[in-house]
Amino acid sequence: MSMIENVSRRGFLKGVVSTGAFVLSVKVLPQAAWGAVDTESTGTSQAFNRAVLHPDLFLAVDTDGTAYIIAHRSEMGTTSRTSLPLIVADELDADWKRVKIEQAIGDERYGSQDTDGSHSVREFFESMRVAGATGRLMLVRAAAQQWGVPESECSTDLHAVVHNKSNRRADYGQLVTGASKLAVPKKEELQLKQPSQWRYIGKGMPSYDIAAICTGKAEYGMDTKLEGMLYASIEHPPVLGGKVKSYDDKAPLQVRGVRHVIPIDPFTPPHEYQPLGGVAVLADNTWAAFQGRKKLNVSWDNGPNASYTSDEYRKQLQQTARQPGKVAREIGNVDTEFGKGGKVVEAEYYAPHLSHAPMEPPVALADYRDGQVFVWASTQNPQQVQTSISKAVGVPKEKVICRVPLLGGGFGRKSKPDYAVEAAVLSKKTGRPVKVVWKREDDIQFDYFHSVAAMYMKAALGENGRPTAWLQRSVFPPIASTFVAGATYGGPGDLGQGFSDIPFDLPNLRVENGPAQNHVRIGWFRSVANIYHAFGVQSFANELAHAANQDSVEYLLALIGPDRVLPKERAMPNYGAAYEKYPFDTARLRRVTEIAAEKAGWGKRKLGKGYGMGIAAHRSFLTYVATVVAAEVTSDGDVRIHEVNTAVDAGTVVNPDTLRSQFEGAAVFGTSLAMFSEITAKDGVIEQTNFHQYLVSRMNQAPRRTNIHIVESSAPPAGVGEPGVPPFAPALCNAIFAATGKRIRELPISKTNLSA
Amino acid sequence: MIRLKVNGADRTYDGDPDMPLLWYLRDELGLTGTKYGCGMGLCGACTVHVNGKAVRSCSTSMSTASGKNVTTIEAIATRGLHPVQSAWIETNVPQCGYCQSGQIMQAVALLNGNKKPTDGDIDEIMSGNICRCGTYQRIRAAIKAAAKETA
Ligand code: FES
Ligand code: FES
């Protein structure tokens, strides 16, 4: 839903474009949702002047022809900030070299700015195209009027309107005055480009910020600065829900540069995005704040979550998974089939908590003054920053002005703005701008962790070795526990991530979910529940192939079964997308499976001793992916990942090199969580603190070679940031089985002794 | 009073001599291209050159840096782009980019000491630098491209 207005004469974008520029406002929400904005008042503070103050602006062309396009979603490495404006530029027929991108502030009139769930392009592809095409038509119209020729005889050619008959040509810059006086054309009048006419869509562009990044000039959340600001470091309760009993408020002040020691209130359940509580040390520089913190000597009242110890919790989860649970999907009757006494295979799988560990830890700078809060946050969700700060410091949401610098990674962590709230609370208390910097130790220990999960799988095999019945259960403390204290069951959204939407051709199927209580904060993490669900389902599929003595790829293809669209009720909630537009089409899953196998040389390559290949195929975020991993296990039990071949069908792809890069990265991210990453708790305290304990893949451990094969498709665009992750771990585990005969039923793989 | 050279300019510092060079560069000099990632010498995000050698600035105290010559990402190119930076752009290496200053500083040091590094050499020198986004394959390709360029 979008509405476009010509706002050229309202003085918007002052300080960015000159008077007389052509400015289009594109609103993505229905009119009723817009409120009045106090735009002038946002222009006061330093460094705000250059930024965009009008949240409904998507597009402006200045008199010198420079096209300004607003990026309204956060940039954390997936090129949202480049790829969305690129779509506008394509339909505008603009010269990318003359495009400038302005980052939006948080404002609900943009529609969703929550940059997660791999849906930036999916959700805004059409609005961006319409915005660009509207601008183009108005420039054409302005030219036609100026030249007194019919509009239909004019066309555009890279930042210019041309009239071939009279051999006339005008740069966009020369047409803005005319265009700025025109009424906005109706949507029916627009002519969107045919895919064959696209200049940028499908070809892509490197990140707008690449040169700034490579020269150290790019500004990340960590790099923001205000005159007179203090740096804060916070000692959080080691156990979730813990409270401060006492602390030394004098000793930290002895440290040179330390200015304040301030307690932060503990949260009221549910914790949502509230600060965890604890004690903050504020200083003139980051180092002094860190040093002061060491002198706090806090004693804590840990509360009930101090009972949380991962080893015991794991046993509970596994027990629960062995019991009948809540039914999430049922086809036929698995019990009848299991009662028949044929061949039955059972297996249990387990995957631990994970920490996002983006390279830049959580960081935010806030300046509370005169009833407003200016905040620069490394955030995936600036509107949530507004809402959460508004609640915490008692100012209206629209008085929280959130700017979004570049993010040094996010992976879902930075959708949760507790650290930005901390900065606002401390700024209010001190009357100074405050930058809250989380140490790596804070980041790893106080994350919204990826959920630990236990799964139980059971299948009966028929004459031909194919399953006649399939039962699967998963048990995990749900993300819902962050919002509803005591929530223990997964919802359709969790289970619809690779579990209840299992696409296999099964006459009898039951999918169940059991309850699990959270004891740490649980949050979404790149590809979310798909990680453990794909691990369970794709490992088990491979176990069955071996039990049936059949080739893994052929068996997987047989499970996927004949080409068909799954009934809607089987695939819902389908990542919130309309089923008619994004049906679950098993032909696309089959195709990526075949391509990955073929490109990997499945069954054709001679593999030496200790070598094996494994496959997994999984649809997530509406994208179909299959991965083949070729790995070697040495006699010492070391795993070497030699080659990864991933086939991807993500529908229409705007920026192919972004897709490749995201999927290469997913293989590395997948290596980390498959091979060594693990978060555990003892007595409620997280045991890992930094990268010597929470291991992530380094260059010498990453796949030696990752090849990405993009399936050409004209289907609507789907996700790219997350879908590469889920199939990686099971494909690697299946390769290890092929190499050694050892089945991995627990992640990370480092827990299993693989030496010969 | 500690004296040192940063990116060619003479500097003096009279704060806590234990403060790591990283925070001096970032908070005092505003040279924010050098990043904080772990503070323990585990990730390489903070890599700078001290007297031409790649070091972790998070684990180098101001007293150690005293009298030394420090170069950061902001000044690694004498003019325009350093060939390693060009190779990084050409290969489209960065995702979020946060680790890349450190990766580039490490790669420049590698190539300064080894004009034609093998895969093994690259692995050995670069494995101290974490990239959570997983750009290792492109980093390796960019280093090889830069090696060709400077050969
Ligand atoms: S910040 Fe220095 S090595 Fe990580
Ligand atoms: S590019 Fe994001 S951490 Fe390396």
PDB file of C-alpha atoms in Angstrom, chain A residues 304-539:
ATOM      1  CA  PRO A 304      15.184 -18.433  40.697  1.00  0.00           C
ATOM      2  CA  ASN A 305      17.034 -18.670  37.390  1.00  0.00           C
ATOM      3  CA  ALA A 306      20.199 -19.562  39.308  1.00  0.00           C
ATOM      4  CA  SER A 307      18.919 -23.134  38.992  1.00  0.00           C
ATOM      5  CA  TYR A 308      19.707 -23.147  35.283  1.00  0.00           C
ATOM      6  CA  THR A 309      22.430 -25.626  34.393  1.00  0.00           C
ATOM      7  CA  SER A 310      22.664 -26.782  30.795  1.00  0.00           C
ATOM      8  CA  ASP A 311      23.476 -30.462  31.413  1.00  0.00           C
ATOM      9  CA  GLU A 312      20.388 -31.015  33.527  1.00  0.00           C
ATOM     10  CA  TYR A 313      18.201 -28.846  31.370  1.00  0.00           C
ATOM     11  CA  ARG A 314      19.200 -30.882  28.371  1.00  0.00           C
ATOM     12  CA  LYS A 315      18.006 -34.081  30.051  1.00  0.00           C
ATOM     13  CA  GLN A 316      14.660 -32.464  30.806  1.00  0.00           C
ATOM     14  CA  LEU A 317      14.223 -31.333  27.214  1.00  0.00           C
ATOM     15  CA  GLN A 318      15.065 -34.799  25.933  1.00  0.00           C
ATOM     16  CA  GLN A 319      12.585 -36.361  28.371  1.00  0.00           C
ATOM     17  CA  THR A 320       9.893 -33.987  27.171  1.00  0.00           C
ATOM     18  CA  ALA A 321      10.691 -34.823  23.555  1.00  0.00           C
ATOM     19  CA  ARG A 322      10.100 -38.524  24.263  1.00  0.00           C
ATOM     20  CA  GLN A 323       6.545 -37.771  25.469  1.00  0.00           C
ATOM     21  CA  PRO A 324       3.548 -36.925  23.306  1.00  0.00           C
ATOM     22  CA  GLY A 325       3.245 -33.163  22.809  1.00  0.00           C
ATOM     23  CA  LYS A 326       0.863 -30.638  21.352  1.00  0.00           C
ATOM     24  CA  VAL A 327      -0.013 -31.597  17.784  1.00  0.00           C
ATOM     25  CA  ALA A 328       0.957 -28.972  15.238  1.00  0.00           C
ATOM     26  CA  ARG A 329       0.230 -30.934  12.029  1.00  0.00           C
ATOM     27  CA  GLU A 330      -1.443 -34.254  11.383  1.00  0.00           C
ATOM     28  CA  ILE A 331      -2.024 -36.217   8.225  1.00  0.00           C
ATOM     29  CA  GLY A 332      -3.448 -39.753   8.329  1.00  0.00           C
ATOM     30  CA  ASN A 333      -2.603 -41.752  11.410  1.00  0.00           C
ATOM     31  CA  VAL A 334       0.972 -42.513  12.321  1.00  0.00           C
ATOM     32  CA  ASP A 335       0.038 -44.714  15.312  1.00  0.00           C
ATOM     33  CA  THR A 336      -1.804 -47.256  13.189  1.00  0.00           C
ATOM     34  CA  GLU A 337       1.182 -47.505  10.922  1.00  0.00           C
ATOM     35  CA  PHE A 338       3.708 -47.842  13.760  1.00  0.00           C
ATOM     36  CA  GLY A 339       1.448 -50.583  15.242  1.00  0.00           C
ATOM     37  CA  LYS A 340       1.855 -52.733  12.142  1.00  0.00           C
ATOM     38  CA  GLY A 341       5.268 -53.945  13.247  1.00  0.00           C
ATOM     39  CA  GLY A 342       7.351 -53.128  10.181  1.00  0.00           C
ATOM     40  CA  LYS A 343      10.804 -51.590  10.235  1.00  0.00           C
ATOM     41  CA  VAL A 344      10.946 -48.553  12.515  1.00  0.00           C
ATOM     42  CA  VAL A 345      13.784 -46.038  12.849  1.00  0.00           C
ATOM     43  CA  GLU A 346      14.080 -43.604  15.759  1.00  0.00           C
ATOM     44  CA  ALA A 347      16.579 -40.847  16.493  1.00  0.00           C
ATOM     45  CA  GLU A 348      17.067 -37.933  18.861  1.00  0.00           C
ATOM     46  CA  TYR A 349      18.828 -34.697  18.063  1.00  0.00           C
ATOM     47  CA  TYR A 350      20.023 -31.839  20.181  1.00  0.00           C
ATOM     48  CA  ALA A 351      21.312 -28.345  19.415  1.00  0.00           C
ATOM     49  CA  PRO A 352      22.573 -25.815  21.981  1.00  0.00           C
ATOM     50  CA  HIS A 353      22.024 -22.136  22.644  1.00  0.00           C
ATOM     51  CA  LEU A 354      23.988 -19.822  20.396  1.00  0.00           C
ATOM     52  CA  SER A 355      25.059 -16.221  20.764  1.00  0.00           C
ATOM     53  CA  HIS A 356      24.791 -13.869  17.787  1.00  0.00           C
ATOM     54  CA  ALA A 357      28.186 -12.273  18.423  1.00  0.00           C
ATOM     55  CA  PRO A 358      28.032  -9.645  15.684  1.00  0.00           C
ATOM     56  CA  MET A 359      31.526  -8.244  15.195  1.00  0.00           C
ATOM     57  CA  GLU A 360      30.370  -4.913  16.602  1.00  0.00           C
ATOM     58  CA  PRO A 361      28.889  -5.501  20.055  1.00  0.00           C
ATOM     59  CA  PRO A 362      25.646  -3.711  20.987  1.00  0.00           C
ATOM     60  CA  VAL A 363      26.196   0.045  21.204  1.00  0.00           C
ATOM     61  CA  ALA A 364      24.043   3.171  21.296  1.00  0.00           C
ATOM     62  CA  LEU A 365      24.430   6.866  21.956  1.00  0.00           C
ATOM     63  CA  ALA A 366      21.532   8.837  23.415  1.00  0.00           C
ATOM     64  CA  ASP A 367      21.028  12.488  24.212  1.00  0.00           C
ATOM     65  CA  TYR A 368      18.028  13.280  26.381  1.00  0.00           C
ATOM     66  CA  ARG A 369      17.222  16.973  26.350  1.00  0.00           C
ATOM     67  CA  ASP A 370      14.148  19.193  26.559  1.00  0.00           C
ATOM     68  CA  GLY A 371      11.718  16.316  26.560  1.00  0.00           C
ATOM     69  CA  GLN A 372      13.226  14.720  23.485  1.00  0.00           C
ATOM     70  CA  VAL A 373      15.675  11.911  22.985  1.00  0.00           C
ATOM     71  CA  PHE A 374      18.110  11.898  20.107  1.00  0.00           C
ATOM     72  CA  VAL A 375      19.595   8.484  19.661  1.00  0.00           C
ATOM     73  CA  TRP A 376      22.119   6.945  17.335  1.00  0.00           C
ATOM     74  CA  ALA A 377      21.762   3.230  17.621  1.00  0.00           C
ATOM     75  CA  SER A 378      23.336   0.309  15.919  1.00  0.00           C
ATOM     76  CA  THR A 379      19.857  -1.120  15.454  1.00  0.00           C
ATOM     77  CA  GLN A 380      17.930  -3.327  13.061  1.00  0.00           C
ATOM     78  CA  ASN A 381      14.709  -1.768  14.291  1.00  0.00           C
ATOM     79  CA  PRO A 382      14.669   2.005  14.853  1.00  0.00           C
ATOM     80  CA  GLN A 383      10.917   2.103  15.489  1.00  0.00           C
ATOM     81  CA  GLN A 384      11.330  -0.360  18.330  1.00  0.00           C
ATOM     82  CA  VAL A 385      14.074   1.900  19.687  1.00  0.00           C
ATOM     83  CA  GLN A 386      11.485   4.693  19.721  1.00  0.00           C
ATOM     84  CA  THR A 387       8.821   2.603  21.426  1.00  0.00           C
ATOM     85  CA  SER A 388      11.105   1.129  24.063  1.00  0.00           C
ATOM     86  CA  ILE A 389      12.826   4.406  24.933  1.00  0.00           C
ATOM     87  CA  SER A 390       9.515   6.223  24.994  1.00  0.00           C
ATOM     88  CA  LYS A 391       8.236   3.788  27.624  1.00  0.00           C
ATOM     89  CA  ALA A 392      11.411   3.838  29.689  1.00  0.00           C
ATOM     90  CA  VAL A 393      11.978   7.592  29.929  1.00  0.00           C
ATOM     91  CA  GLY A 394       8.407   8.818  29.563  1.00  0.00           C
ATOM     92  CA  VAL A 395       8.499  10.888  26.398  1.00  0.00           C
ATOM     93  CA  PRO A 396       6.118  10.426  23.474  1.00  0.00           C
ATOM     94  CA  LYS A 397       7.356   8.053  20.808  1.00  0.00           C
ATOM     95  CA  GLU A 398       7.611  10.728  18.141  1.00  0.00           C
ATOM     96  CA  LYS A 399       9.950  12.670  20.431  1.00  0.00           C
ATOM     97  CA  VAL A 400      12.455   9.864  20.181  1.00  0.00           C
ATOM     98  CA  ILE A 401      14.493  10.593  17.084  1.00  0.00           C
ATOM     99  CA  CYS A 402      16.452   7.519  16.122  1.00  0.00           C
ATOM    100  CA  ARG A 403      19.276   7.677  13.608  1.00  0.00           C
ATOM    101  CA  VAL A 404      20.762   4.522  12.200  1.00  0.00           C
ATOM    102  CA  PRO A 405      24.481   4.452  11.396  1.00  0.00           C
ATOM    103  CA  LEU A 406      25.972   1.334   9.804  1.00  0.00           C
ATOM    104  CA  LEU A 407      25.716  -1.828  11.875  1.00  0.00           C
ATOM    105  CA  GLY A 408      28.765  -4.011  12.395  1.00  0.00           C
ATOM    106  CA  GLY A 409      26.608  -7.096  11.896  1.00  0.00           C
ATOM    107  CA  GLY A 410      23.263  -7.851  13.476  1.00  0.00           C
ATOM    108  CA  PHE A 411      22.032 -11.418  12.872  1.00  0.00           C
ATOM    109  CA  GLY A 412      18.874 -10.595  14.841  1.00  0.00           C
ATOM    110  CA  ARG A 413      20.583  -9.342  18.020  1.00  0.00           C
ATOM    111  CA  LYS A 414      20.173  -5.729  17.073  1.00  0.00           C
ATOM    112  CA  SER A 415      16.407  -5.970  16.610  1.00  0.00           C
ATOM    113  CA  LYS A 416      16.253  -5.876  20.401  1.00  0.00           C
ATOM    114  CA  PRO A 417      17.127  -2.411  21.661  1.00  0.00           C
ATOM    115  CA  ASP A 418      17.732  -2.958  25.388  1.00  0.00           C
ATOM    116  CA  TYR A 419      21.163  -1.298  25.071  1.00  0.00           C
ATOM    117  CA  ALA A 420      19.656   1.803  23.443  1.00  0.00           C
ATOM    118  CA  VAL A 421      17.201   2.070  26.334  1.00  0.00           C
ATOM    119  CA  GLU A 422      20.141   1.903  28.741  1.00  0.00           C
ATOM    120  CA  ALA A 423      21.761   4.840  26.963  1.00  0.00           C
ATOM    121  CA  ALA A 424      18.562   6.924  27.130  1.00  0.00           C
ATOM    122  CA  VAL A 425      17.994   6.147  30.814  1.00  0.00           C
ATOM    123  CA  LEU A 426      21.574   7.140  31.660  1.00  0.00           C
ATOM    124  CA  SER A 427      21.411  10.309  29.589  1.00  0.00           C
ATOM    125  CA  LYS A 428      18.252  11.342  31.389  1.00  0.00           C
ATOM    126  CA  LYS A 429      19.914  10.725  34.751  1.00  0.00           C
ATOM    127  CA  THR A 430      23.130  12.602  33.964  1.00  0.00           C
ATOM    128  CA  GLY A 431      21.830  15.314  31.659  1.00  0.00           C
ATOM    129  CA  ARG A 432      24.628  14.493  29.225  1.00  0.00           C
ATOM    130  CA  PRO A 433      24.842  12.492  26.033  1.00  0.00           C
ATOM    131  CA  VAL A 434      25.773   8.921  26.939  1.00  0.00           C
ATOM    132  CA  LYS A 435      27.199   6.196  24.769  1.00  0.00           C
ATOM    133  CA  VAL A 436      26.639   2.706  26.128  1.00  0.00           C
ATOM    134  CA  VAL A 437      29.276   0.269  24.892  1.00  0.00           C
ATOM    135  CA  TRP A 438      28.816  -3.426  25.537  1.00  0.00           C
ATOM    136  CA  LYS A 439      32.051  -5.336  25.954  1.00  0.00           C
ATOM    137  CA  ARG A 440      32.336  -8.580  24.032  1.00  0.00           C
ATOM    138  CA  GLU A 441      31.863 -10.354  27.349  1.00  0.00           C
ATOM    139  CA  ASP A 442      28.556  -8.524  27.879  1.00  0.00           C
ATOM    140  CA  ASP A 443      27.473  -9.370  24.376  1.00  0.00           C
ATOM    141  CA  ILE A 444      28.126 -13.091  24.712  1.00  0.00           C
ATOM    142  CA  GLN A 445      26.832 -13.492  28.264  1.00  0.00           C
ATOM    143  CA  PHE A 446      23.741 -11.306  28.068  1.00  0.00           C
ATOM    144  CA  ASP A 447      22.453 -12.017  24.625  1.00  0.00           C
ATOM    145  CA  TYR A 448      18.925 -12.886  23.577  1.00  0.00           C
ATOM    146  CA  PHE A 449      20.144 -16.390  22.861  1.00  0.00           C
ATOM    147  CA  HIS A 450      19.208 -18.649  20.032  1.00  0.00           C
ATOM    148  CA  SER A 451      17.068 -21.331  21.583  1.00  0.00           C
ATOM    149  CA  VAL A 452      18.434 -24.673  22.662  1.00  0.00           C
ATOM    150  CA  ALA A 453      16.324 -27.520  21.183  1.00  0.00           C
ATOM    151  CA  ALA A 454      15.742 -31.250  21.529  1.00  0.00           C
ATOM    152  CA  MET A 455      14.044 -33.277  18.814  1.00  0.00           C
ATOM    153  CA  TYR A 456      12.691 -36.778  18.609  1.00  0.00           C
ATOM    154  CA  MET A 457      12.031 -38.439  15.247  1.00  0.00           C
ATOM    155  CA  LYS A 458      10.453 -41.748  14.352  1.00  0.00           C
ATOM    156  CA  ALA A 459       9.581 -43.324  11.010  1.00  0.00           C
ATOM    157  CA  ALA A 460       8.200 -46.614   9.761  1.00  0.00           C
ATOM    158  CA  LEU A 461       9.680 -47.815   6.488  1.00  0.00           C
ATOM    159  CA  GLY A 462       7.679 -49.649   3.855  1.00  0.00           C
ATOM    160  CA  GLU A 463       8.752 -52.326   1.378  1.00  0.00           C
ATOM    161  CA  ASN A 464      10.562 -49.878  -0.884  1.00  0.00           C
ATOM    162  CA  GLY A 465      12.389 -48.333   2.064  1.00  0.00           C
ATOM    163  CA  ARG A 466      10.285 -45.159   1.987  1.00  0.00           C
ATOM    164  CA  PRO A 467       8.550 -43.929   5.116  1.00  0.00           C
ATOM    165  CA  THR A 468       4.913 -44.910   5.553  1.00  0.00           C
ATOM    166  CA  ALA A 469       4.660 -42.918   8.777  1.00  0.00           C
ATOM    167  CA  TRP A 470       6.713 -40.029  10.186  1.00  0.00           C
ATOM    168  CA  LEU A 471       6.502 -38.587  13.686  1.00  0.00           C
ATOM    169  CA  GLN A 472       8.599 -35.646  14.794  1.00  0.00           C
ATOM    170  CA  ARG A 473       8.682 -33.560  17.942  1.00  0.00           C
ATOM    171  CA  SER A 474      10.659 -30.508  18.839  1.00  0.00           C
ATOM    172  CA  VAL A 475      11.039 -28.934  22.253  1.00  0.00           C
ATOM    173  CA  PHE A 476      12.629 -25.544  22.856  1.00  0.00           C
ATOM    174  CA  PRO A 477      12.091 -22.542  25.124  1.00  0.00           C
ATOM    175  CA  PRO A 478      10.201 -20.243  22.772  1.00  0.00           C
ATOM    176  CA  ILE A 479      10.945 -16.666  21.712  1.00  0.00           C
ATOM    177  CA  ALA A 480       7.469 -15.883  23.045  1.00  0.00           C
ATOM    178  CA  SER A 481       8.951 -16.084  26.556  1.00  0.00           C
ATOM    179  CA  THR A 482      10.568 -12.716  25.879  1.00  0.00           C
ATOM    180  CA  PHE A 483       7.120 -11.154  25.599  1.00  0.00           C
ATOM    181  CA  VAL A 484       4.911 -13.371  27.746  1.00  0.00           C
ATOM    182  CA  ALA A 485       6.463 -14.430  31.035  1.00  0.00           C
ATOM    183  CA  GLY A 486       6.252 -18.197  31.386  1.00  0.00           C
ATOM    184  CA  ALA A 487       5.431 -19.002  27.745  1.00  0.00           C
ATOM    185  CA  THR A 488       6.622 -22.560  27.090  1.00  0.00           C
ATOM    186  CA  TYR A 489       5.152 -23.711  23.764  1.00  0.00           C
ATOM    187  CA  GLY A 490       6.352 -22.760  20.310  1.00  0.00           C
ATOM    188  CA  GLY A 491       3.833 -20.983  18.115  1.00  0.00           C
ATOM    189  CA  PRO A 492       2.928 -21.589  14.476  1.00  0.00           C
ATOM    190  CA  GLY A 493       5.669 -19.119  13.514  1.00  0.00           C
ATOM    191  CA  ASP A 494       8.379 -21.199  15.216  1.00  0.00           C
ATOM    192  CA  LEU A 495       7.064 -24.538  14.017  1.00  0.00           C
ATOM    193  CA  GLY A 496       6.402 -23.228  10.522  1.00  0.00           C
ATOM    194  CA  GLN A 497      10.159 -22.784  10.224  1.00  0.00           C
ATOM    195  CA  GLY A 498      11.068 -26.099   8.714  1.00  0.00           C
ATOM    196  CA  PHE A 499       8.997 -28.396  10.928  1.00  0.00           C
ATOM    197  CA  SER A 500       5.225 -28.251  10.493  1.00  0.00           C
ATOM    198  CA  ASP A 501       5.854 -27.239   6.865  1.00  0.00           C
ATOM    199  CA  ILE A 502       7.935 -30.367   6.224  1.00  0.00           C
ATOM    200  CA  PRO A 503       7.434 -30.842   2.463  1.00  0.00           C
ATOM    201  CA  PHE A 504       7.959 -34.587   2.244  1.00  0.00           C
ATOM    202  CA  ASP A 505       5.467 -36.790   0.483  1.00  0.00           C
ATOM    203  CA  LEU A 506       4.204 -38.732   3.501  1.00  0.00           C
ATOM    204  CA  PRO A 507       0.951 -40.676   3.793  1.00  0.00           C
ATOM    205  CA  ASN A 508       1.008 -40.389   7.584  1.00  0.00           C
ATOM    206  CA  LEU A 509       2.625 -37.501   9.430  1.00  0.00           C
ATOM    207  CA  ARG A 510       2.420 -36.031  12.884  1.00  0.00           C
ATOM    208  CA  VAL A 511       4.345 -32.972  14.053  1.00  0.00           C
ATOM    209  CA  GLU A 512       4.371 -32.190  17.764  1.00  0.00           C
ATOM    210  CA  ASN A 513       5.806 -29.615  20.113  1.00  0.00           C
ATOM    211  CA  GLY A 514       6.508 -30.000  23.830  1.00  0.00           C
ATOM    212  CA  PRO A 515       6.830 -27.336  26.548  1.00  0.00           C
ATOM    213  CA  ALA A 516      10.097 -25.814  27.793  1.00  0.00           C
ATOM    214  CA  GLN A 517      10.654 -23.081  30.334  1.00  0.00           C
ATOM    215  CA  ASN A 518      13.193 -20.345  29.516  1.00  0.00           C
ATOM    216  CA  HIS A 519      15.885 -19.311  32.003  1.00  0.00           C
ATOM    217  CA  VAL A 520      17.746 -16.862  29.799  1.00  0.00           C
ATOM    218  CA  ARG A 521      16.461 -14.356  27.279  1.00  0.00           C
ATOM    219  CA  ILE A 522      15.524 -16.091  24.037  1.00  0.00           C
ATOM    220  CA  GLY A 523      15.542 -14.249  20.743  1.00  0.00           C
ATOM    221  CA  TRP A 524      15.615 -14.786  17.020  1.00  0.00           C
ATOM    222  CA  PHE A 525      18.998 -15.500  15.479  1.00  0.00           C
ATOM    223  CA  ARG A 526      19.829 -15.611  11.767  1.00  0.00           C
ATOM    224  CA  SER A 527      17.382 -18.197  10.297  1.00  0.00           C
ATOM    225  CA  VAL A 528      15.914 -18.905  13.777  1.00  0.00           C
ATOM    226  CA  ALA A 529      14.109 -22.222  14.377  1.00  0.00           C
ATOM    227  CA  ASN A 530      15.064 -23.396  10.905  1.00  0.00           C
ATOM    228  CA  ILE A 531      18.516 -24.132  12.295  1.00  0.00           C
ATOM    229  CA  TYR A 532      17.508 -26.959  14.604  1.00  0.00           C
ATOM    230  CA  HIS A 533      14.561 -28.085  12.524  1.00  0.00           C
ATOM    231  CA  ALA A 534      16.652 -28.488   9.376  1.00  0.00           C
ATOM    232  CA  PHE A 535      19.319 -30.249  11.441  1.00  0.00           C
ATOM    233  CA  GLY A 536      16.761 -32.771  12.743  1.00  0.00           C
ATOM    234  CA  VAL A 537      14.734 -33.299   9.583  1.00  0.00           C
ATOM    235  CA  GLN A 538      17.598 -33.403   7.095  1.00  0.00           C
ATOM    236  CA  SER A 539      19.790 -35.604   9.292  1.00  0.00           C
TER     237      SER A 539
END
